[in-house]
Amino acid sequence: MSTFVAGNWKTHLLNDSAVALASDVAELCNGTDVAVFPPAVYAQSVRQALANSQVGLGLQDLSDLGPGATTGDICADQARDIGCQYVLVGHSERRIRQQESSDWVAAKAKAAVDAKLVPLVCVGETLQERESGRHVDAVMQQLLPALQVMQSGDRFMVAYEPVWAIGTGKTASAEDAQAMHAQIRLQLAERGLEQTLVLYGGSVKAANASELAEQPDIDGALVGGAALNGQEFAAIVAAFREKK
Ligand code: 13P
């Protein structure tokens, strides 16, 4: 089966360090099953650093609209024009800080697919939602609007990132992550979207990647902090490649 590992660099790094990290990734874990999501301002220089590799390039967000009067946004045509193949949509940091609704996220995912970009639709419950037993409902409420705009054959991925596990050092247990992934897979299968990869994110590191990769419904990882170190990121990629 295929797997995918993505590095979300968020607003870390400056141009030189972004280029150096991209070169490390290209050298240490080159392949079409890997992509990096640098800060958009460095996408072009990262693209150059990846030029002789198969590593994919993505943006961390996308406008739901085409070219026009949306100051500060990047539209799908522009993302493609600078050589991106992937985009993150609905990351919890944006759902929370920018108050992005699930319908808005779905519109972004649709804009990406229409432009032949592959969106990674991010979903994940808060600690409060998990502790009150509402975690599956919370994730499905985020996910279903995006699934409704997808058609069989559309290329996209889902990234399950529990909010309480992001940047906290607390990873969901492999069993808890697997349980949510199985629910997500069920929803995908009901809509003829079973080819869609489901990635896990939230404090993934070299030390826990193999255990996560062993779970039947965890097809890859969306990595934050540990993606900022080429060796560590390559070790995570290697753990998922073993699954194939
Ligand atoms: P961390 O791996 O730093 O927890 O971040 C996860 C994440 O938000 C990736 O999108």
PDB file of C-alpha atoms and ligand atoms in Angstrom:
ATOM      1  CA  MET A   1       0.000   0.000   0.000  1.00  0.00           C
ATOM      2  CA  SER A   2       1.163   3.543  -0.512  1.00  0.00           C
ATOM      3  CA  THR A   3       2.137   5.868   2.289  1.00  0.00           C
ATOM      4  CA  PHE A   4       2.883   9.586   2.516  1.00  0.00           C
ATOM      5  CA  VAL A   5       4.867  11.741   4.929  1.00  0.00           C
ATOM      6  CA  ALA A   6       4.555  15.523   4.914  1.00  0.00           C
ATOM      7  CA  GLY A   7       6.551  18.143   6.806  1.00  0.00           C
ATOM      8  CA  ASN A   8       4.672  21.265   7.880  1.00  0.00           C
ATOM      9  CA  TRP A   9       7.267  23.943   8.577  1.00  0.00           C
ATOM     10  CA  LYS A  10       4.655  26.475   9.805  1.00  0.00           C
ATOM     11  CA  THR A  11       6.336  29.897  10.273  1.00  0.00           C
ATOM     12  CA  HIS A  12       9.688  28.446  11.289  1.00  0.00           C
ATOM     13  CA  LEU A  13      12.900  29.122   9.342  1.00  0.00           C
ATOM     14  CA  LEU A  14      14.229  31.946   7.186  1.00  0.00           C
ATOM     15  CA  ASN A  15      15.190  31.634   3.540  1.00  0.00           C
ATOM     16  CA  ASP A  16      18.665  30.145   4.013  1.00  0.00           C
ATOM     17  CA  SER A  17      17.608  27.629   6.641  1.00  0.00           C
ATOM     18  CA  ALA A  18      14.542  26.652   4.587  1.00  0.00           C
ATOM     19  CA  VAL A  19      16.719  26.009   1.530  1.00  0.00           C
ATOM     20  CA  ALA A  20      19.224  24.017   3.614  1.00  0.00           C
ATOM     21  CA  LEU A  21      16.452  21.873   5.113  1.00  0.00           C
ATOM     22  CA  ALA A  22      14.900  21.261   1.678  1.00  0.00           C
ATOM     23  CA  SER A  23      18.308  20.117   0.380  1.00  0.00           C
ATOM     24  CA  ASP A  24      18.635  17.738   3.343  1.00  0.00           C
ATOM     25  CA  VAL A  25      15.185  16.292   2.714  1.00  0.00           C
ATOM     26  CA  ALA A  26      15.956  15.827  -0.997  1.00  0.00           C
ATOM     27  CA  GLU A  27      19.173  14.033  -0.131  1.00  0.00           C
ATOM     28  CA  LEU A  28      18.052  11.959   2.855  1.00  0.00           C
ATOM     29  CA  CYS A  29      14.572  10.800   1.836  1.00  0.00           C
ATOM     30  CA  ASN A  30      13.960  11.598  -1.814  1.00  0.00           C
ATOM     31  CA  GLY A  31      10.721  10.155  -3.176  1.00  0.00           C
ATOM     32  CA  THR A  32       7.226  10.925  -4.444  1.00  0.00           C
ATOM     33  CA  ASP A  33       5.862   9.798  -1.055  1.00  0.00           C
ATOM     34  CA  VAL A  34       7.290  12.880   0.681  1.00  0.00           C
ATOM     35  CA  ALA A  35       6.339  16.568   0.590  1.00  0.00           C
ATOM     36  CA  VAL A  36       7.327  19.692   2.448  1.00  0.00           C
ATOM     37  CA  PHE A  37       5.145  22.697   3.261  1.00  0.00           C
ATOM     38  CA  PRO A  38       7.467  25.688   3.748  1.00  0.00           C
ATOM     39  CA  PRO A  39       6.281  29.188   4.601  1.00  0.00           C
ATOM     40  CA  ALA A  40       4.740  30.457   1.343  1.00  0.00           C
ATOM     41  CA  VAL A  41       7.268  33.276   0.997  1.00  0.00           C
ATOM     42  CA  TYR A  42      10.026  30.666   0.626  1.00  0.00           C
ATOM     43  CA  ALA A  43       8.146  28.267  -1.656  1.00  0.00           C
ATOM     44  CA  GLN A  44      10.080  29.363  -4.741  1.00  0.00           C
ATOM     45  CA  SER A  45      13.521  28.977  -3.201  1.00  0.00           C
ATOM     46  CA  VAL A  46      12.528  25.639  -1.673  1.00  0.00           C
ATOM     47  CA  ARG A  47      11.281  24.539  -5.079  1.00  0.00           C
ATOM     48  CA  GLN A  48      14.703  25.282  -6.529  1.00  0.00           C
ATOM     49  CA  ALA A  49      16.387  23.322  -3.752  1.00  0.00           C
ATOM     50  CA  LEU A  50      14.102  20.357  -4.545  1.00  0.00           C
ATOM     51  CA  ALA A  51      14.496  20.694  -8.318  1.00  0.00           C
ATOM     52  CA  ASN A  52      16.476  17.480  -8.839  1.00  0.00           C
ATOM     53  CA  SER A  53      14.358  15.449  -6.485  1.00  0.00           C
ATOM     54  CA  GLN A  54      10.887  13.916  -6.437  1.00  0.00           C
ATOM     55  CA  VAL A  55       9.970  15.523  -3.120  1.00  0.00           C
ATOM     56  CA  GLY A  56       6.657  17.364  -3.404  1.00  0.00           C
ATOM     57  CA  LEU A  57       6.025  20.991  -2.546  1.00  0.00           C
ATOM     58  CA  GLY A  58       2.964  22.365  -0.800  1.00  0.00           C
ATOM     59  CA  LEU A  59       1.490  25.497   0.722  1.00  0.00           C
ATOM     60  CA  GLN A  60       0.083  25.669   4.243  1.00  0.00           C
ATOM     61  CA  ASP A  61      -3.201  27.281   3.228  1.00  0.00           C
ATOM     62  CA  LEU A  62      -5.159  28.287   0.130  1.00  0.00           C
ATOM     63  CA  SER A  63      -7.880  30.770  -0.758  1.00  0.00           C
ATOM     64  CA  ASP A  64     -11.258  29.230  -1.481  1.00  0.00           C
ATOM     65  CA  LEU A  65     -11.691  31.833  -4.224  1.00  0.00           C
ATOM     66  CA  GLY A  66     -10.037  32.475  -7.562  1.00  0.00           C
ATOM     67  CA  PRO A  67      -7.992  35.562  -8.445  1.00  0.00           C
ATOM     68  CA  GLY A  68      -9.573  38.744  -7.126  1.00  0.00           C
ATOM     69  CA  ALA A  69     -10.067  40.996  -4.162  1.00  0.00           C
ATOM     70  CA  THR A  70      -8.918  38.806  -1.241  1.00  0.00           C
ATOM     71  CA  THR A  71      -5.951  40.656   0.231  1.00  0.00           C
ATOM     72  CA  GLY A  72      -3.246  38.465   1.693  1.00  0.00           C
ATOM     73  CA  ASP A  73      -4.556  35.198   0.235  1.00  0.00           C
ATOM     74  CA  ILE A  74      -2.913  32.890  -2.266  1.00  0.00           C
ATOM     75  CA  CYS A  75      -5.219  31.398  -4.871  1.00  0.00           C
ATOM     76  CA  ALA A  76      -4.980  27.966  -6.445  1.00  0.00           C
ATOM     77  CA  ASP A  77      -3.715  29.225  -9.815  1.00  0.00           C
ATOM     78  CA  GLN A  78      -0.850  31.005  -8.043  1.00  0.00           C
ATOM     79  CA  ALA A  79      -0.009  27.926  -5.981  1.00  0.00           C
ATOM     80  CA  ARG A  80       0.223  25.878  -9.159  1.00  0.00           C
ATOM     81  CA  ASP A  81       2.138  28.615 -10.953  1.00  0.00           C
ATOM     82  CA  ILE A  82       4.931  28.517  -8.385  1.00  0.00           C
ATOM     83  CA  GLY A  83       5.176  24.748  -8.664  1.00  0.00           C
ATOM     84  CA  CYS A  84       3.101  23.465  -5.761  1.00  0.00           C
ATOM     85  CA  GLN A  85       1.335  20.120  -5.983  1.00  0.00           C
ATOM     86  CA  TYR A  86      -0.150  20.041  -2.472  1.00  0.00           C
ATOM     87  CA  VAL A  87      -1.915  22.333   0.009  1.00  0.00           C
ATOM     88  CA  LEU A  88      -2.924  22.006   3.640  1.00  0.00           C
ATOM     89  CA  VAL A  89      -6.468  23.123   4.361  1.00  0.00           C
ATOM     90  CA  GLY A  90      -8.199  23.380   7.725  1.00  0.00           C
ATOM     91  CA  HIS A  91      -5.160  23.069   9.959  1.00  0.00           C
ATOM     92  CA  SER A  92      -6.380  23.441  13.553  1.00  0.00           C
ATOM     93  CA  GLU A  93      -4.104  26.436  14.066  1.00  0.00           C
ATOM     94  CA  ARG A  94      -6.148  28.190  11.371  1.00  0.00           C
ATOM     95  CA  ARG A  95      -9.530  26.756  12.366  1.00  0.00           C
ATOM     96  CA  ILE A  96      -8.897  28.199  15.834  1.00  0.00           C
ATOM     97  CA  ARG A  97      -6.976  31.438  15.173  1.00  0.00           C
ATOM     98  CA  GLN A  98      -8.686  32.448  11.923  1.00  0.00           C
ATOM     99  CA  GLN A  99     -11.993  30.832  12.908  1.00  0.00           C
ATOM    100  CA  GLU A 100     -12.208  28.857   9.704  1.00  0.00           C
ATOM    101  CA  SER A 101     -15.468  26.969   9.517  1.00  0.00           C
ATOM    102  CA  SER A 102     -15.688  23.462   8.128  1.00  0.00           C
ATOM    103  CA  ASP A 103     -17.698  24.753   5.151  1.00  0.00           C
ATOM    104  CA  TRP A 104     -14.933  27.240   4.413  1.00  0.00           C
ATOM    105  CA  VAL A 105     -12.339  24.491   4.659  1.00  0.00           C
ATOM    106  CA  ALA A 106     -14.435  22.359   2.298  1.00  0.00           C
ATOM    107  CA  ALA A 107     -14.516  25.251  -0.206  1.00  0.00           C
ATOM    108  CA  LYS A 108     -10.723  25.498  -0.005  1.00  0.00           C
ATOM    109  CA  ALA A 109     -10.407  21.765  -0.586  1.00  0.00           C
ATOM    110  CA  LYS A 110     -12.696  22.048  -3.614  1.00  0.00           C
ATOM    111  CA  ALA A 111     -10.716  24.986  -5.011  1.00  0.00           C
ATOM    112  CA  ALA A 112      -7.561  22.901  -4.674  1.00  0.00           C
ATOM    113  CA  VAL A 113      -8.987  19.809  -6.365  1.00  0.00           C
ATOM    114  CA  ASP A 114     -10.456  21.901  -9.203  1.00  0.00           C
ATOM    115  CA  ALA A 115      -6.956  23.290  -9.839  1.00  0.00           C
ATOM    116  CA  LYS A 116      -5.423  19.767  -9.725  1.00  0.00           C
ATOM    117  CA  LEU A 117      -3.723  20.455  -6.426  1.00  0.00           C
ATOM    118  CA  VAL A 118      -3.903  17.708  -3.793  1.00  0.00           C
ATOM    119  CA  PRO A 119      -5.404  19.079  -0.566  1.00  0.00           C
ATOM    120  CA  LEU A 120      -4.571  17.562   2.807  1.00  0.00           C
ATOM    121  CA  VAL A 121      -7.769  18.175   4.762  1.00  0.00           C
ATOM    122  CA  CYS A 122      -6.814  18.526   8.434  1.00  0.00           C
ATOM    123  CA  VAL A 123      -9.232  17.552  11.183  1.00  0.00           C
ATOM    124  CA  GLY A 124      -8.856  16.993  14.905  1.00  0.00           C
ATOM    125  CA  GLU A 125     -10.649  17.318  18.217  1.00  0.00           C
ATOM    126  CA  THR A 126      -9.723  19.490  21.202  1.00  0.00           C
ATOM    127  CA  LEU A 127      -8.800  18.011  24.575  1.00  0.00           C
ATOM    128  CA  GLN A 128     -12.178  19.039  25.943  1.00  0.00           C
ATOM    129  CA  GLU A 129     -13.965  17.240  23.114  1.00  0.00           C
ATOM    130  CA  ARG A 130     -11.939  14.087  23.733  1.00  0.00           C
ATOM    131  CA  GLU A 131     -12.401  14.151  27.483  1.00  0.00           C
ATOM    132  CA  SER A 132     -16.151  14.548  27.117  1.00  0.00           C
ATOM    133  CA  GLY A 133     -16.306  11.641  24.665  1.00  0.00           C
ATOM    134  CA  ARG A 134     -17.348  13.824  21.718  1.00  0.00           C
ATOM    135  CA  HIS A 135     -14.128  13.380  19.751  1.00  0.00           C
ATOM    136  CA  VAL A 136     -15.526  11.244  16.926  1.00  0.00           C
ATOM    137  CA  ASP A 137     -18.490  13.594  16.410  1.00  0.00           C
ATOM    138  CA  ALA A 138     -16.187  16.626  16.436  1.00  0.00           C
ATOM    139  CA  VAL A 139     -13.897  15.124  13.816  1.00  0.00           C
ATOM    140  CA  MET A 140     -16.786  14.009  11.618  1.00  0.00           C
ATOM    141  CA  GLN A 141     -18.359  17.470  11.752  1.00  0.00           C
ATOM    142  CA  GLN A 142     -15.094  18.876  10.426  1.00  0.00           C
ATOM    143  CA  LEU A 143     -14.601  16.155   7.846  1.00  0.00           C
ATOM    144  CA  LEU A 144     -18.026  15.586   6.274  1.00  0.00           C
ATOM    145  CA  PRO A 145     -18.423  18.985   4.537  1.00  0.00           C
ATOM    146  CA  ALA A 146     -15.095  18.346   2.795  1.00  0.00           C
ATOM    147  CA  LEU A 147     -16.099  14.809   1.795  1.00  0.00           C
ATOM    148  CA  GLN A 148     -19.342  16.130   0.352  1.00  0.00           C
ATOM    149  CA  VAL A 149     -17.468  18.189  -2.242  1.00  0.00           C
ATOM    150  CA  MET A 150     -15.199  15.305  -3.279  1.00  0.00           C
ATOM    151  CA  GLN A 151     -15.930  12.897  -6.064  1.00  0.00           C
ATOM    152  CA  SER A 152     -14.587   9.441  -6.580  1.00  0.00           C
ATOM    153  CA  GLY A 153     -11.270   9.877  -8.420  1.00  0.00           C
ATOM    154  CA  ASP A 154     -10.442  13.243  -6.807  1.00  0.00           C
ATOM    155  CA  ARG A 155      -6.967  13.209  -5.285  1.00  0.00           C
ATOM    156  CA  PHE A 156      -6.885  14.391  -1.686  1.00  0.00           C
ATOM    157  CA  MET A 157      -5.768  13.166   1.728  1.00  0.00           C
ATOM    158  CA  VAL A 158      -7.111  13.482   5.260  1.00  0.00           C
ATOM    159  CA  ALA A 159      -4.800  14.391   8.142  1.00  0.00           C
ATOM    160  CA  TYR A 160      -6.084  13.530  11.616  1.00  0.00           C
ATOM    161  CA  GLU A 161      -4.328  15.811  14.077  1.00  0.00           C
ATOM    162  CA  PRO A 162      -5.763  15.886  17.599  1.00  0.00           C
ATOM    163  CA  VAL A 163      -5.329  19.491  18.769  1.00  0.00           C
ATOM    164  CA  TRP A 164      -4.055  18.384  22.180  1.00  0.00           C
ATOM    165  CA  ALA A 165      -1.222  16.417  20.543  1.00  0.00           C
ATOM    166  CA  ILE A 166       0.122  19.240  18.359  1.00  0.00           C
ATOM    167  CA  GLY A 167       3.395  20.646  19.583  1.00  0.00           C
ATOM    168  CA  THR A 168       2.791  19.278  23.063  1.00  0.00           C
ATOM    169  CA  GLY A 169       4.958  16.169  22.966  1.00  0.00           C
ATOM    170  CA  LYS A 170       1.784  14.150  23.693  1.00  0.00           C
ATOM    171  CA  THR A 171       1.049  11.747  20.881  1.00  0.00           C
ATOM    172  CA  ALA A 172      -2.277   9.984  20.709  1.00  0.00           C
ATOM    173  CA  SER A 173      -1.704   6.359  21.612  1.00  0.00           C
ATOM    174  CA  ALA A 174      -1.335   4.241  18.509  1.00  0.00           C
ATOM    175  CA  GLU A 175      -4.614   2.507  19.434  1.00  0.00           C
ATOM    176  CA  ASP A 176      -6.549   5.776  19.854  1.00  0.00           C
ATOM    177  CA  ALA A 177      -5.153   7.118  16.591  1.00  0.00           C
ATOM    178  CA  GLN A 178      -5.996   3.848  14.826  1.00  0.00           C
ATOM    179  CA  ALA A 179      -9.553   3.938  16.193  1.00  0.00           C
ATOM    180  CA  MET A 180     -10.158   7.412  14.754  1.00  0.00           C
ATOM    181  CA  HIS A 181      -8.481   6.514  11.465  1.00  0.00           C
ATOM    182  CA  ALA A 182     -10.786   3.503  11.145  1.00  0.00           C
ATOM    183  CA  GLN A 183     -13.821   5.791  11.577  1.00  0.00           C
ATOM    184  CA  ILE A 184     -12.481   8.185   8.959  1.00  0.00           C
ATOM    185  CA  ARG A 185     -11.791   5.265   6.589  1.00  0.00           C
ATOM    186  CA  LEU A 186     -15.376   4.097   7.014  1.00  0.00           C
ATOM    187  CA  GLN A 187     -16.711   7.499   5.957  1.00  0.00           C
ATOM    188  CA  LEU A 188     -14.381   7.540   2.969  1.00  0.00           C
ATOM    189  CA  ALA A 189     -15.397   4.037   1.910  1.00  0.00           C
ATOM    190  CA  GLU A 190     -19.108   4.885   2.122  1.00  0.00           C
ATOM    191  CA  ARG A 191     -18.511   7.582  -0.465  1.00  0.00           C
ATOM    192  CA  GLY A 192     -16.338   5.561  -2.837  1.00  0.00           C
ATOM    193  CA  LEU A 193     -13.240   7.452  -1.658  1.00  0.00           C
ATOM    194  CA  GLU A 194     -11.338   4.500  -0.195  1.00  0.00           C
ATOM    195  CA  GLN A 195      -8.174   5.323  -2.167  1.00  0.00           C
ATOM    196  CA  THR A 196      -7.695   8.404   0.041  1.00  0.00           C
ATOM    197  CA  LEU A 197      -4.700   8.247   2.380  1.00  0.00           C
ATOM    198  CA  VAL A 198      -5.299   9.097   6.048  1.00  0.00           C
ATOM    199  CA  LEU A 199      -2.285  10.641   7.792  1.00  0.00           C
ATOM    200  CA  TYR A 200      -1.743  11.109  11.508  1.00  0.00           C
ATOM    201  CA  GLY A 201      -0.255  14.290  12.954  1.00  0.00           C
ATOM    202  CA  GLY A 202       0.576  15.464  16.455  1.00  0.00           C
ATOM    203  CA  SER A 203       4.030  15.080  17.999  1.00  0.00           C
ATOM    204  CA  VAL A 204       5.136  12.454  15.494  1.00  0.00           C
ATOM    205  CA  LYS A 205       8.853  11.812  15.867  1.00  0.00           C
ATOM    206  CA  ALA A 206      11.383   9.168  14.919  1.00  0.00           C
ATOM    207  CA  ALA A 207      10.825   7.443  18.262  1.00  0.00           C
ATOM    208  CA  ASN A 208       7.076   6.841  17.776  1.00  0.00           C
ATOM    209  CA  ALA A 209       6.778   6.655  13.973  1.00  0.00           C
ATOM    210  CA  SER A 210       7.138   2.879  13.672  1.00  0.00           C
ATOM    211  CA  GLU A 211       4.403   2.159  16.188  1.00  0.00           C
ATOM    212  CA  LEU A 212       2.046   4.517  14.370  1.00  0.00           C
ATOM    213  CA  ALA A 213       3.036   3.075  10.977  1.00  0.00           C
ATOM    214  CA  GLU A 214       2.175  -0.430  12.184  1.00  0.00           C
ATOM    215  CA  GLN A 215      -1.501   0.523  12.568  1.00  0.00           C
ATOM    216  CA  PRO A 216      -3.538  -0.715   9.606  1.00  0.00           C
ATOM    217  CA  ASP A 217      -5.360   2.576   8.921  1.00  0.00           C
ATOM    218  CA  ILE A 218      -2.481   5.021   9.501  1.00  0.00           C
ATOM    219  CA  ASP A 219      -1.109   5.647   6.016  1.00  0.00           C
ATOM    220  CA  GLY A 220       1.418   8.319   6.829  1.00  0.00           C
ATOM    221  CA  ALA A 221       2.237  11.339   8.935  1.00  0.00           C
ATOM    222  CA  LEU A 222       1.906  15.109   8.941  1.00  0.00           C
ATOM    223  CA  VAL A 223       4.904  16.232  10.941  1.00  0.00           C
ATOM    224  CA  GLY A 224       5.515  19.623  12.559  1.00  0.00           C
ATOM    225  CA  GLY A 225       8.455  20.094  14.936  1.00  0.00           C
ATOM    226  CA  ALA A 226      10.295  16.915  13.976  1.00  0.00           C
ATOM    227  CA  ALA A 227      10.175  17.923  10.297  1.00  0.00           C
ATOM    228  CA  LEU A 228      12.564  20.797  11.015  1.00  0.00           C
ATOM    229  CA  ASN A 229      15.455  18.366  11.343  1.00  0.00           C
ATOM    230  CA  GLY A 230      16.347  16.510   8.138  1.00  0.00           C
ATOM    231  CA  GLN A 231      17.662  13.372   9.880  1.00  0.00           C
ATOM    232  CA  GLU A 232      14.686  13.081  12.180  1.00  0.00           C
ATOM    233  CA  PHE A 233      12.238  13.646   9.322  1.00  0.00           C
ATOM    234  CA  ALA A 234      14.031  11.060   7.170  1.00  0.00           C
ATOM    235  CA  ALA A 235      13.745   8.521   9.997  1.00  0.00           C
ATOM    236  CA  ILE A 236       9.964   9.071  10.081  1.00  0.00           C
ATOM    237  CA  VAL A 237       9.786   8.657   6.296  1.00  0.00           C
ATOM    238  CA  ALA A 238      11.799   5.424   6.608  1.00  0.00           C
ATOM    239  CA  ALA A 239       9.389   4.066   9.246  1.00  0.00           C
ATOM    240  CA  PHE A 240       6.439   4.493   6.878  1.00  0.00           C
ATOM    241  CA  ARG A 241       8.344   3.141   3.875  1.00  0.00           C
ATOM    242  CA  GLU A 242       8.791  -0.095   5.809  1.00  0.00           C
ATOM    243  CA  LYS A 243       5.039  -0.485   5.744  1.00  0.00           C
ATOM    244  CA  LYS A 244       4.967  -0.857   1.973  1.00  0.00           C
TER     245      LYS A 244
HETATM  246  P1  13P B   1       3.919  18.732  15.798  1.00  0.00           P
HETATM  247  O1  13P B   1       4.482  17.542  15.047  1.00  0.00           O
HETATM  248  O2  13P B   1       4.945  19.763  16.129  1.00  0.00           O
HETATM  249  O3  13P B   1       3.114  18.289  16.978  1.00  0.00           O
HETATM  250  O4  13P B   1       2.900  19.466  14.796  1.00  0.00           O
HETATM  251  C1  13P B   1       1.940  18.725  14.134  1.00  0.00           C
HETATM  252  C2  13P B   1       1.297  19.592  13.121  1.00  0.00           C
HETATM  253  O5  13P B   1       0.580  20.529  13.461  1.00  0.00           O
HETATM  254  C3  13P B   1       1.555  19.303  11.701  1.00  0.00           C
HETATM  255  O6  13P B   1       0.666  19.970  10.877  1.00  0.00           O
END
